[in-house]
Amino acid sequence: MALKVLSALDNARIQLYHFKAIIIAGMGLFTDAYDLFCIQPVMILIGRVYYEHGADKYRAPPDVVSAMVAIALMGTAIGQVVFGWLGDRVGRRRVYGIALMIMVLSSFGCGFSFCKERGCVLASLGLFRFALGLGIGGDYPLSAVIMSELANKMTRGAFIAAVFSMQGFGILAASTVTMVVCAIFDRTSKILPKDPTPLEPDIAWRVILMVGAIPAALTFYWRMMMPETARYTALVEQNVNQAARDMQKVLEVPMRELIDQNPVHQNPQTYPLFSKQFFHRHGRDLLSCSVTWFLLDIVFYSSNLFQSQIYEPYLMDKEHTNAYKEAFEAAKLQAIIAACSTIPGYWFAVWFIDIIGRVRIQAMGFLCMALVYLAIGIPYDIYWKKSKNQGFMVLYGLTFFFANFGPNTTTFIVPAELFPARFRTTCNGISGAAGKLGAIIGSVGFLWASHKNDKSRSGSPGRGVKEHDDYNGYPDAIGMTASLVLLGGVCLVGMVVTLLFTRETMGRSLEENENDHDDDDEPRELRFGRYHSGTRILIASCCPNLR
């Protein structure tokens, strides 16, 4: 029998506190995206300041760029596992503020980055980027689970997606702040392209990084004032009355609808994490969430890091522009993609997630991304590389639209809905950490693999193509065509995994989702029916005799 406080949460009307929780939790995701995706224009400025001389003039070496990206992602993966585990052991609220404080302090630390010598600056920046990743990693599972445990079952997906959509605004804010800072510094310094790079750009990139701490810092007080979620208090701490009192403080629900006269003692399952019984009950879900998030992040982070090559034909030559204008133009193109493609994708997901369902949106997103990658990848060398136009940018933008109106949003939502309360943030963190390992493969492996020296051209080398065996400092590899086609293949694998292994959670309470595994005597047909229609359709088309 369900506790009244949990039933009240599942059936509560939409209230002001729900929107307040979206803002409080969303500011963490806003800061996450700002800090992770502002690194591209920042590295342009760092390249101008600290790599003014050498073979790759005005460009930070590929190993430095890769290290700055990978070290933050590695910190994120570790943070997701550690804070996910702590969220189940000591409570969501108690560690929620700690993750935010780490993000705020490390954002400021990235800007201060000690010393003025190149090696010392990069080492301290890497250290603070790792710490920043820890805080970002902690924010992922806690934000998703807190929102899932506060929302009602009919609009839960939309609320969690709305929290996640703040990432899009974070990316747009990173681009906007970069443009504003660069425009101000450019106007005040009035440096010419051929002038030696002054010291001011060394201040500009620090300002860009430190601004990211402000939105998170503004919500710190409200985050610390949030009560513990009723589901954690009632189901993990076994304090039903306290759960009811906490919910009474924030939701307009009569106390009589929250308090059970004779509350049924909720006997939590005694099996430990990663036990045989755990894998029997939840192994399939954990595998599905981890693998789909892993595959998605390979593609998603590759797309973001490919921007340096995608945008190159639209940018001025480094020899004919100064540091500020180069970073400004890169940020402007990033802002256009965010405003026209990334943010609309997030909000399409918010609107349709509780209408279409998680599984269908995730499978559809993977499929559409695969088709777009194949469309720009197969003819890349023979058409797009020589004739990049608005059509190419539209197709490129669609990869972000269908990522966000697809698996980038659903992989954040589903792990927060499938697992028991006492394992919820841990399993969410494990799934997210798997995703960040995929992000490292995408942002480092595919970034290096996508470069290929075009020796087939007759005459002098093209713009950006050098006489030696590398391309902008990257070794000769498989090139963009093969990389884009491979990413399309990764998307197809993600679609198949989604259809075969991912369970639909739309319109069901969190307790229904976790108790699905408890009735092993249920008839096979009913157990099969609980899995989404996508799997039934796929199996029925391949094996019509199976019913």
Coordinates of C-alpha atoms in Angstrom, one line a residue:
M1 CA 0.0 0.0 0.0
A2 CA 1.4 3.4 -1.1
L3 CA 2.2 6.0 1.6
K4 CA -0.1 9.1 1.5
V5 CA 2.9 11.4 1.2
L6 CA 4.1 9.6 -1.9
S7 CA 0.7 9.4 -3.4
A8 CA 0.2 13.2 -2.8
L9 CA 3.5 13.9 -4.6
D10 CA 2.5 11.7 -7.5
N11 CA -0.9 13.5 -7.9
A12 CA -0.1 17.0 -6.8
R13 CA -1.2 19.8 -9.1
I14 CA 1.6 21.9 -10.6
Q15 CA 2.6 24.6 -8.0
L16 CA 5.0 27.5 -7.7
Y17 CA 7.5 25.3 -5.8
H18 CA 7.9 23.0 -8.8
F19 CA 9.0 26.0 -10.9
K20 CA 11.2 27.2 -8.1
A21 CA 12.9 23.8 -7.9
I22 CA 13.4 23.9 -11.7
I23 CA 15.3 27.2 -11.4
I24 CA 17.3 26.1 -8.3
A25 CA 18.4 22.8 -9.9
G26 CA 18.6 24.2 -13.4
M27 CA 21.2 26.8 -12.4
G28 CA 23.6 24.0 -11.6
L29 CA 23.1 22.6 -15.2
F30 CA 23.4 26.1 -16.5
T31 CA 26.8 26.5 -14.9
D32 CA 27.8 23.0 -16.0
A33 CA 27.2 23.9 -19.7
Y34 CA 28.8 27.3 -19.3
D35 CA 32.0 25.9 -17.9
L36 CA 32.3 22.9 -20.2
F37 CA 31.6 24.7 -23.4
C38 CA 33.3 28.1 -22.9
I39 CA 36.7 26.3 -23.2
Q40 CA 36.8 26.6 -27.0
P41 CA 37.0 30.4 -27.3
V42 CA 39.1 30.5 -24.1
M43 CA 41.7 28.2 -25.7
I44 CA 41.7 30.6 -28.7
L45 CA 42.7 33.4 -26.4
I46 CA 45.2 31.2 -24.5
G47 CA 46.8 30.3 -27.9
R48 CA 47.1 33.9 -28.8
V49 CA 48.8 34.9 -25.5
Y50 CA 51.0 31.9 -24.8
Y51 CA 51.7 30.5 -28.3
E52 CA 52.5 33.6 -30.2
H53 CA 55.7 32.1 -31.5
G54 CA 56.4 28.7 -33.0
A55 CA 55.4 26.4 -35.8
D56 CA 51.6 26.7 -35.0
K57 CA 51.5 30.4 -34.4
Y58 CA 48.5 31.7 -32.4
R59 CA 47.3 28.2 -31.8
A60 CA 47.4 26.1 -28.6
P61 CA 48.8 22.6 -29.5
P62 CA 46.3 19.8 -29.9
D63 CA 47.6 17.9 -26.8
V64 CA 47.0 21.0 -24.6
V65 CA 43.5 21.5 -25.9
S66 CA 42.7 17.8 -25.5
A67 CA 44.1 17.8 -22.0
M68 CA 42.0 20.7 -20.9
V69 CA 38.8 19.1 -22.3
A70 CA 39.6 15.6 -21.0
I71 CA 40.7 16.6 -17.5
A72 CA 37.3 18.3 -16.9
L73 CA 35.4 15.3 -18.2
M74 CA 37.4 12.9 -16.1
G75 CA 36.7 15.0 -13.0
T76 CA 33.0 15.0 -14.0
A77 CA 32.9 11.2 -14.3
I78 CA 34.5 10.8 -10.9
G79 CA 32.2 13.4 -9.4
Q80 CA 29.1 11.6 -10.7
V81 CA 30.1 8.3 -9.1
V82 CA 31.2 9.8 -5.8
F83 CA 28.4 12.3 -5.3
G84 CA 25.9 9.8 -6.6
W85 CA 27.0 7.4 -3.9
L86 CA 26.9 10.1 -1.2
G87 CA 23.4 11.2 -2.3
D88 CA 22.1 7.7 -1.4
R89 CA 24.2 7.4 1.8
V90 CA 23.8 10.7 3.5
G91 CA 20.9 12.4 1.6
R92 CA 20.4 14.4 -1.5
R93 CA 20.2 17.8 0.1
R94 CA 23.2 17.4 2.3
V95 CA 25.6 17.0 -0.6
Y96 CA 23.8 19.2 -3.1
G97 CA 25.2 22.4 -1.7
I98 CA 28.7 20.9 -1.5
A99 CA 28.7 20.1 -5.3
L100 CA 27.5 23.7 -6.0
M101 CA 30.2 25.2 -3.8
I102 CA 32.9 23.2 -5.5
M103 CA 31.7 24.5 -8.9
V104 CA 31.7 28.1 -7.7
L105 CA 35.1 28.1 -6.1
S106 CA 36.8 26.2 -8.9
S107 CA 35.3 28.5 -11.5
F108 CA 37.0 31.4 -9.7
G109 CA 40.1 29.3 -9.4
C110 CA 40.2 28.7 -13.2
G111 CA 40.2 32.4 -13.7
F112 CA 42.9 33.2 -11.2
S113 CA 45.2 30.3 -12.4
F114 CA 48.4 31.2 -10.7
C115 CA 51.6 32.6 -12.3
K116 CA 52.1 34.1 -15.7
E117 CA 54.4 31.6 -17.1
R118 CA 52.8 29.3 -19.6
G119 CA 53.6 26.0 -17.9
C120 CA 52.4 27.2 -14.5
V121 CA 49.2 28.7 -15.9
L122 CA 48.2 25.6 -17.8
A123 CA 49.0 23.3 -14.9
S124 CA 46.9 25.4 -12.4
L125 CA 44.1 25.7 -15.0
G126 CA 44.1 22.0 -15.4
L127 CA 44.0 21.4 -11.7
F128 CA 41.0 23.8 -11.2
R129 CA 39.3 22.3 -14.3
F130 CA 39.5 18.9 -12.7
A131 CA 38.0 20.3 -9.5
L132 CA 35.3 22.0 -11.5
G133 CA 34.6 18.6 -13.2
L134 CA 34.0 17.1 -9.7
G135 CA 31.4 19.7 -8.8
I136 CA 29.7 19.4 -12.2
G137 CA 29.7 15.6 -11.9
G138 CA 28.0 15.8 -8.5
D139 CA 25.4 18.2 -9.8
Y140 CA 24.2 15.8 -12.6
P141 CA 22.7 12.9 -10.5
L142 CA 21.5 15.1 -7.7
S143 CA 19.6 17.6 -9.9
A144 CA 17.9 14.8 -11.9
V145 CA 16.9 12.8 -8.8
I146 CA 15.8 15.7 -6.7
M147 CA 13.5 16.9 -9.5
S148 CA 12.2 13.4 -10.2
E149 CA 11.4 12.8 -6.5
L150 CA 9.5 16.2 -6.2
A151 CA 7.5 16.1 -9.4
N152 CA 4.1 14.5 -10.0
K153 CA 4.0 11.4 -12.2
M154 CA 2.2 13.0 -15.1
T155 CA 4.5 15.9 -15.7
R156 CA 7.7 14.5 -14.1
G157 CA 9.5 14.1 -17.5
A158 CA 8.8 17.7 -18.5
F159 CA 10.1 19.0 -15.2
I160 CA 13.3 17.0 -15.4
A161 CA 13.7 18.0 -19.0
A162 CA 13.2 21.7 -18.1
V163 CA 16.0 21.4 -15.5
F164 CA 18.2 19.9 -18.2
S165 CA 17.2 22.5 -20.8
M166 CA 19.1 25.1 -18.7
Q167 CA 22.2 23.6 -20.3
G168 CA 21.2 25.2 -23.6
F169 CA 21.0 28.6 -22.0
G170 CA 24.3 27.9 -20.3
I171 CA 25.9 27.4 -23.8
L172 CA 24.3 30.5 -25.1
A173 CA 25.4 32.5 -22.1
A174 CA 29.0 31.3 -22.5
S175 CA 29.0 32.5 -26.1
T176 CA 27.3 35.8 -25.2
V177 CA 29.7 36.6 -22.3
T178 CA 32.7 35.7 -24.6
M179 CA 31.4 38.1 -27.3
V180 CA 30.7 40.9 -24.8
V181 CA 34.1 40.6 -23.0
C182 CA 36.0 40.4 -26.3
A183 CA 34.1 43.3 -27.8
I184 CA 34.8 45.5 -24.7
F185 CA 38.5 44.5 -24.6
D186 CA 38.8 45.0 -28.4
R187 CA 37.3 48.4 -28.3
T188 CA 39.5 49.6 -25.4
S189 CA 42.8 48.1 -26.6
K190 CA 42.5 48.8 -30.4
I191 CA 45.2 46.4 -31.3
L192 CA 46.0 45.6 -35.0
P193 CA 46.2 42.0 -36.3
K194 CA 49.9 42.2 -36.9
D195 CA 50.7 43.8 -33.5
P196 CA 52.2 41.5 -30.8
T197 CA 49.5 40.2 -28.6
P198 CA 49.3 42.4 -25.5
L199 CA 48.6 41.2 -21.9
E200 CA 45.0 42.2 -21.9
P201 CA 43.7 38.9 -23.6
D202 CA 45.3 37.1 -20.6
I203 CA 42.8 38.9 -18.4
A204 CA 39.9 38.5 -20.8
W205 CA 39.8 34.7 -20.8
R206 CA 40.1 34.7 -17.0
V207 CA 37.0 37.0 -16.8
I208 CA 35.1 34.7 -19.1
L209 CA 35.7 31.7 -16.8
M210 CA 35.0 33.5 -13.6
V211 CA 31.6 34.9 -14.7
G212 CA 30.4 31.3 -14.9
A213 CA 30.4 31.1 -11.1
I214 CA 27.9 33.9 -10.6
P215 CA 24.6 32.2 -11.5
A216 CA 25.4 29.2 -9.4
A217 CA 26.5 31.4 -6.4
L218 CA 23.2 33.3 -6.6
T219 CA 21.2 30.1 -6.0
F220 CA 23.4 28.6 -3.3
Y221 CA 21.2 29.9 -0.4
W222 CA 18.0 28.6 -1.9
R223 CA 19.6 25.2 -2.6
M224 CA 20.6 24.9 1.0
M225 CA 17.1 25.8 2.1
M226 CA 15.5 23.0 0.1
P227 CA 14.1 20.2 2.3
E228 CA 15.2 16.7 1.8
T229 CA 13.0 14.9 -0.7
A230 CA 10.1 13.1 0.8
R231 CA 10.9 9.9 -1.0
Y232 CA 14.4 9.7 0.5
T233 CA 13.1 10.6 4.0
A234 CA 10.2 8.1 3.9
L235 CA 11.8 5.2 2.0
V236 CA 15.5 5.4 2.9
E237 CA 15.5 7.0 6.3
Q238 CA 12.1 5.4 7.2
N239 CA 10.8 8.6 8.7
V240 CA 7.3 9.0 7.1
N241 CA 6.1 11.8 9.5
Q242 CA 9.2 13.9 8.8
A243 CA 8.7 13.5 5.1
A244 CA 5.1 14.7 5.4
R245 CA 6.2 17.8 7.4
D246 CA 8.9 18.6 4.9
M247 CA 6.4 18.5 2.0
Q248 CA 3.9 20.6 3.9
K249 CA 6.5 23.4 4.0
V250 CA 6.8 23.6 0.2
L251 CA 3.6 22.2 -1.3
E252 CA 0.1 23.4 -0.9
V253 CA -1.3 20.1 0.2
P254 CA -3.5 19.7 3.4
M255 CA -1.7 17.8 6.1
R256 CA -4.4 15.2 6.3
E257 CA -3.5 14.1 2.8
L258 CA 0.1 13.6 3.8
I259 CA -0.1 11.9 7.2
D260 CA -1.0 8.2 7.4
Q261 CA -2.9 7.3 10.6
N262 CA -1.2 3.9 10.7
P263 CA 1.7 4.2 8.3
V264 CA 2.7 0.9 6.8
H265 CA 6.3 0.3 7.6
Q266 CA 8.3 0.4 4.4
N267 CA 10.6 -2.6 4.5
P268 CA 13.5 -1.7 2.2
Q269 CA 15.1 -4.4 0.1
T270 CA 18.1 -5.7 2.0
Y271 CA 20.2 -6.7 -1.0
P272 CA 23.3 -4.6 -1.4
L273 CA 24.5 -2.7 -4.4
F274 CA 26.1 -4.8 -7.1
S275 CA 24.9 -8.0 -5.5
K276 CA 23.6 -10.9 -7.5
Q277 CA 20.0 -9.9 -6.6
F278 CA 20.7 -6.3 -7.6
F279 CA 21.9 -7.3 -11.0
H280 CA 18.9 -9.7 -11.4
R281 CA 16.5 -6.9 -10.7
H282 CA 18.2 -3.9 -12.0
G283 CA 21.2 -5.0 -14.1
R284 CA 19.3 -4.7 -17.4
D285 CA 18.2 -1.1 -16.6
L286 CA 21.7 -0.1 -15.5
L287 CA 23.3 -1.6 -18.6
S288 CA 20.8 0.2 -20.8
C289 CA 21.2 3.6 -19.2
S290 CA 25.0 3.4 -19.1
V291 CA 25.4 2.1 -22.7
T292 CA 23.0 4.6 -24.3
W293 CA 24.5 7.5 -22.3
F294 CA 28.0 6.3 -23.3
L295 CA 27.1 6.2 -27.0
L296 CA 25.2 9.5 -26.9
D297 CA 28.2 11.4 -25.4
I298 CA 30.6 10.0 -27.9
V299 CA 28.5 11.7 -30.6
F300 CA 27.4 14.8 -28.7
Y301 CA 30.8 15.9 -27.5
S302 CA 32.4 15.1 -30.9
S303 CA 29.9 17.5 -32.5
N304 CA 30.8 20.2 -30.1
L305 CA 34.5 19.8 -30.6
F306 CA 34.3 19.5 -34.4
Q307 CA 33.1 23.1 -34.4
S308 CA 36.7 24.3 -34.7
Q309 CA 36.9 22.6 -38.1
I310 CA 33.2 23.2 -39.1
Y311 CA 33.6 26.9 -38.5
E312 CA 37.0 27.4 -40.0
P313 CA 35.8 28.4 -43.5
Y314 CA 33.6 31.1 -41.9
L315 CA 36.3 32.6 -39.8
M316 CA 38.9 35.2 -40.7
D317 CA 42.5 34.0 -41.2
K318 CA 44.5 34.2 -38.0
E319 CA 47.1 36.4 -39.6
H320 CA 44.5 39.0 -40.5
T321 CA 42.6 39.3 -37.2
N322 CA 43.4 39.9 -33.6
A323 CA 42.8 37.7 -30.6
Y324 CA 39.5 39.3 -29.6
K325 CA 37.9 39.2 -33.0
E326 CA 38.9 35.5 -33.5
A327 CA 37.4 34.5 -30.2
F328 CA 34.3 36.7 -30.9
E329 CA 33.6 35.1 -34.3
A330 CA 33.9 31.6 -32.9
A331 CA 31.6 32.5 -30.0
K332 CA 29.1 34.1 -32.4
L333 CA 28.8 31.0 -34.5
Q334 CA 28.4 28.9 -31.4
A335 CA 25.7 31.2 -30.2
I336 CA 23.8 30.9 -33.5
I337 CA 23.8 27.1 -33.3
A338 CA 22.7 27.3 -29.6
A339 CA 19.8 29.7 -30.3
C340 CA 18.6 28.1 -33.6
S341 CA 19.1 24.5 -32.8
T342 CA 20.3 23.5 -29.3
I343 CA 17.7 25.4 -27.2
P344 CA 14.7 24.5 -29.5
G345 CA 15.7 20.9 -29.2
Y346 CA 15.6 21.0 -25.4
W347 CA 12.2 22.6 -25.4
F348 CA 10.7 20.3 -27.9
A349 CA 11.7 17.5 -25.5
V350 CA 10.1 19.4 -22.6
W351 CA 6.8 19.7 -24.5
F352 CA 6.6 16.1 -25.9
I353 CA 8.4 14.0 -23.3
D354 CA 5.2 13.2 -21.4
I355 CA 3.2 12.8 -24.6
I356 CA 5.4 10.6 -26.8
G357 CA 7.4 8.9 -24.1
R358 CA 11.1 8.6 -23.3
V359 CA 11.8 5.5 -25.4
R360 CA 10.3 6.7 -28.6
I361 CA 12.0 10.1 -28.4
Q362 CA 15.3 8.5 -27.6
A363 CA 15.1 6.0 -30.5
M364 CA 13.8 8.7 -32.9
G365 CA 16.7 11.1 -31.8
F366 CA 19.3 8.5 -32.4
L367 CA 17.9 7.6 -35.8
C368 CA 17.6 11.2 -37.0
M369 CA 21.1 12.0 -35.8
A370 CA 22.4 8.9 -37.7
L371 CA 20.7 10.1 -40.9
V372 CA 22.1 13.6 -40.6
Y373 CA 25.6 12.4 -39.9
L374 CA 25.5 10.1 -42.9
A375 CA 24.1 13.0 -45.1
I376 CA 27.0 15.3 -44.2
G377 CA 29.6 12.6 -43.8
I378 CA 29.3 10.5 -47.0
P379 CA 29.6 13.4 -49.4
Y380 CA 31.8 15.5 -47.1
D381 CA 35.1 15.3 -49.1
I382 CA 33.5 15.5 -52.6
Y383 CA 30.9 18.2 -51.8
W384 CA 30.7 19.8 -48.4
K385 CA 34.4 20.4 -47.9
K386 CA 34.6 22.4 -51.1
S387 CA 31.2 24.0 -50.9
K388 CA 30.2 24.7 -47.3
N389 CA 27.0 26.8 -47.4
Q390 CA 23.8 27.4 -45.4
G391 CA 22.6 23.9 -46.2
F392 CA 25.6 22.4 -44.5
M393 CA 25.1 24.6 -41.4
V394 CA 21.4 23.6 -41.3
L395 CA 22.3 19.9 -41.4
Y396 CA 25.0 20.4 -38.8
G397 CA 22.5 22.3 -36.5
L398 CA 20.1 19.4 -36.8
T399 CA 22.5 17.1 -35.1
F400 CA 22.2 19.3 -32.0
F401 CA 18.4 19.6 -32.3
F402 CA 17.8 15.8 -32.5
A403 CA 20.4 15.2 -29.8
N404 CA 18.5 17.4 -27.4
F405 CA 15.0 16.4 -28.7
G406 CA 16.3 12.9 -28.2
P407 CA 18.9 11.0 -26.3
N408 CA 20.8 13.9 -24.7
T409 CA 17.7 14.7 -22.7
T410 CA 16.2 11.2 -22.2
T411 CA 19.5 9.7 -20.9
F412 CA 19.4 12.3 -18.2
I413 CA 15.8 11.6 -17.3
V414 CA 15.4 7.8 -17.4
P415 CA 18.1 6.8 -14.8
A416 CA 16.4 9.2 -12.3
E417 CA 13.1 7.2 -12.7
L418 CA 14.1 3.5 -12.9
F419 CA 16.0 2.6 -9.8
P420 CA 14.9 2.2 -6.1
A421 CA 15.3 5.3 -3.9
R422 CA 18.3 3.9 -1.9
F423 CA 20.2 3.3 -5.2
R424 CA 18.8 6.1 -7.3
T425 CA 21.6 8.7 -7.3
T426 CA 24.3 6.0 -7.3
C427 CA 22.9 4.3 -10.4
N428 CA 22.3 7.7 -12.0
G429 CA 25.9 8.7 -11.3
I430 CA 27.2 5.4 -12.7
S431 CA 25.2 5.9 -15.9
G432 CA 26.4 9.5 -16.2
A433 CA 30.0 8.5 -15.6
A434 CA 29.8 6.0 -18.4
G435 CA 28.6 8.8 -20.6
K436 CA 31.5 11.0 -19.7
L437 CA 33.9 8.2 -20.6
G438 CA 32.2 8.3 -24.0
A439 CA 32.6 12.0 -24.0
I440 CA 36.4 11.6 -23.6
I441 CA 36.4 9.2 -26.5
G442 CA 34.4 11.7 -28.6
S443 CA 36.1 14.9 -27.7
V444 CA 39.7 13.5 -27.8
G445 CA 39.7 10.4 -29.9
F446 CA 37.4 11.6 -32.7
L447 CA 38.8 15.1 -32.5
W448 CA 42.2 13.7 -33.4
A449 CA 40.9 11.1 -35.8
S450 CA 38.9 13.7 -37.8
H451 CA 42.0 15.4 -39.2
K452 CA 43.5 14.3 -42.5
N453 CA 46.2 16.0 -44.5
D454 CA 44.9 16.7 -48.0
K455 CA 47.9 15.7 -50.1
S456 CA 45.8 15.0 -53.1
R457 CA 45.2 18.6 -54.1
S458 CA 47.4 19.9 -56.9
G459 CA 49.3 23.1 -56.6
S460 CA 49.9 24.9 -53.4
P461 CA 48.3 23.7 -50.1
G462 CA 44.8 25.0 -49.3
R463 CA 44.1 27.3 -46.5
G464 CA 45.1 25.7 -43.2
V465 CA 46.8 22.7 -44.9
K466 CA 50.5 22.6 -44.4
E467 CA 53.4 21.1 -46.3
H468 CA 54.3 18.8 -43.4
D469 CA 52.5 15.6 -42.3
D470 CA 50.0 17.2 -39.9
Y471 CA 47.0 19.5 -40.1
N472 CA 47.0 22.3 -37.6
G473 CA 49.3 20.3 -35.3
Y474 CA 47.2 17.1 -35.5
P475 CA 48.7 13.9 -37.0
D476 CA 47.3 12.5 -40.3
A477 CA 44.3 10.3 -39.4
I478 CA 41.1 9.0 -41.0
G479 CA 39.5 12.4 -41.7
M480 CA 36.1 13.9 -41.4
T481 CA 34.3 11.6 -43.8
A482 CA 35.2 8.5 -42.0
S483 CA 34.7 10.1 -38.6
L484 CA 31.2 11.4 -39.4
V485 CA 30.1 8.1 -40.9
L486 CA 31.4 6.3 -37.8
L487 CA 29.4 8.7 -35.6
G488 CA 26.3 7.8 -37.7
G489 CA 27.0 4.2 -37.0
V490 CA 27.3 4.9 -33.2
C491 CA 23.8 6.5 -33.4
L492 CA 22.3 3.5 -35.0
V493 CA 23.8 1.2 -32.3
G494 CA 22.2 3.6 -29.7
M495 CA 18.8 3.3 -31.4
V496 CA 19.0 -0.5 -31.3
V497 CA 20.1 -0.6 -27.7
T498 CA 17.2 1.7 -26.8
L499 CA 14.6 -0.4 -28.6
L500 CA 15.8 -3.7 -27.1
F501 CA 16.7 -2.8 -23.5
T502 CA 15.3 0.6 -22.4
R503 CA 12.0 0.5 -20.3
E504 CA 9.3 3.2 -20.7
T505 CA 8.7 5.2 -17.5
M506 CA 6.1 7.7 -18.7
G507 CA 3.1 8.2 -16.5
R508 CA 4.2 5.8 -13.8
S509 CA 5.2 6.5 -10.2
L510 CA 8.8 6.0 -9.2
E511 CA 7.6 3.2 -6.9
E512 CA 5.8 1.4 -9.7
N513 CA 9.0 1.5 -11.8
E514 CA 11.2 0.0 -9.0
N515 CA 8.6 -2.6 -7.9
D516 CA 8.3 -3.9 -11.4
H517 CA 11.1 -6.3 -10.6
D518 CA 9.6 -7.6 -7.3
D519 CA 6.9 -9.8 -8.8
D520 CA 8.8 -12.6 -10.4
D521 CA 5.7 -14.8 -10.5
E522 CA 3.9 -12.5 -12.8
P523 CA 2.9 -14.1 -16.2
R524 CA 5.4 -13.7 -19.0
E525 CA 2.9 -11.8 -21.1
L526 CA 2.3 -9.2 -18.5
R527 CA 6.0 -8.7 -17.8
F528 CA 6.6 -8.4 -21.5
G529 CA 3.8 -5.9 -21.8
R530 CA 5.4 -3.6 -19.4
Y531 CA 8.3 -3.0 -21.8
H532 CA 7.7 -0.3 -24.3
S533 CA 6.0 -0.7 -27.6
G534 CA 9.2 0.0 -29.5
T535 CA 10.7 -3.4 -28.4
R536 CA 7.4 -5.2 -29.3
I537 CA 7.3 -3.6 -32.7
L538 CA 10.9 -4.6 -33.4
I539 CA 10.5 -8.1 -32.2
A540 CA 7.2 -8.6 -33.9
S541 CA 8.6 -7.4 -37.2
C542 CA 11.6 -9.8 -37.0
C543 CA 9.8 -12.8 -35.3
P544 CA 6.1 -12.6 -36.1
N545 CA 5.4 -16.0 -34.3
L546 CA 6.4 -14.5 -31.0
R547 CA 3.4 -13.0 -29.2

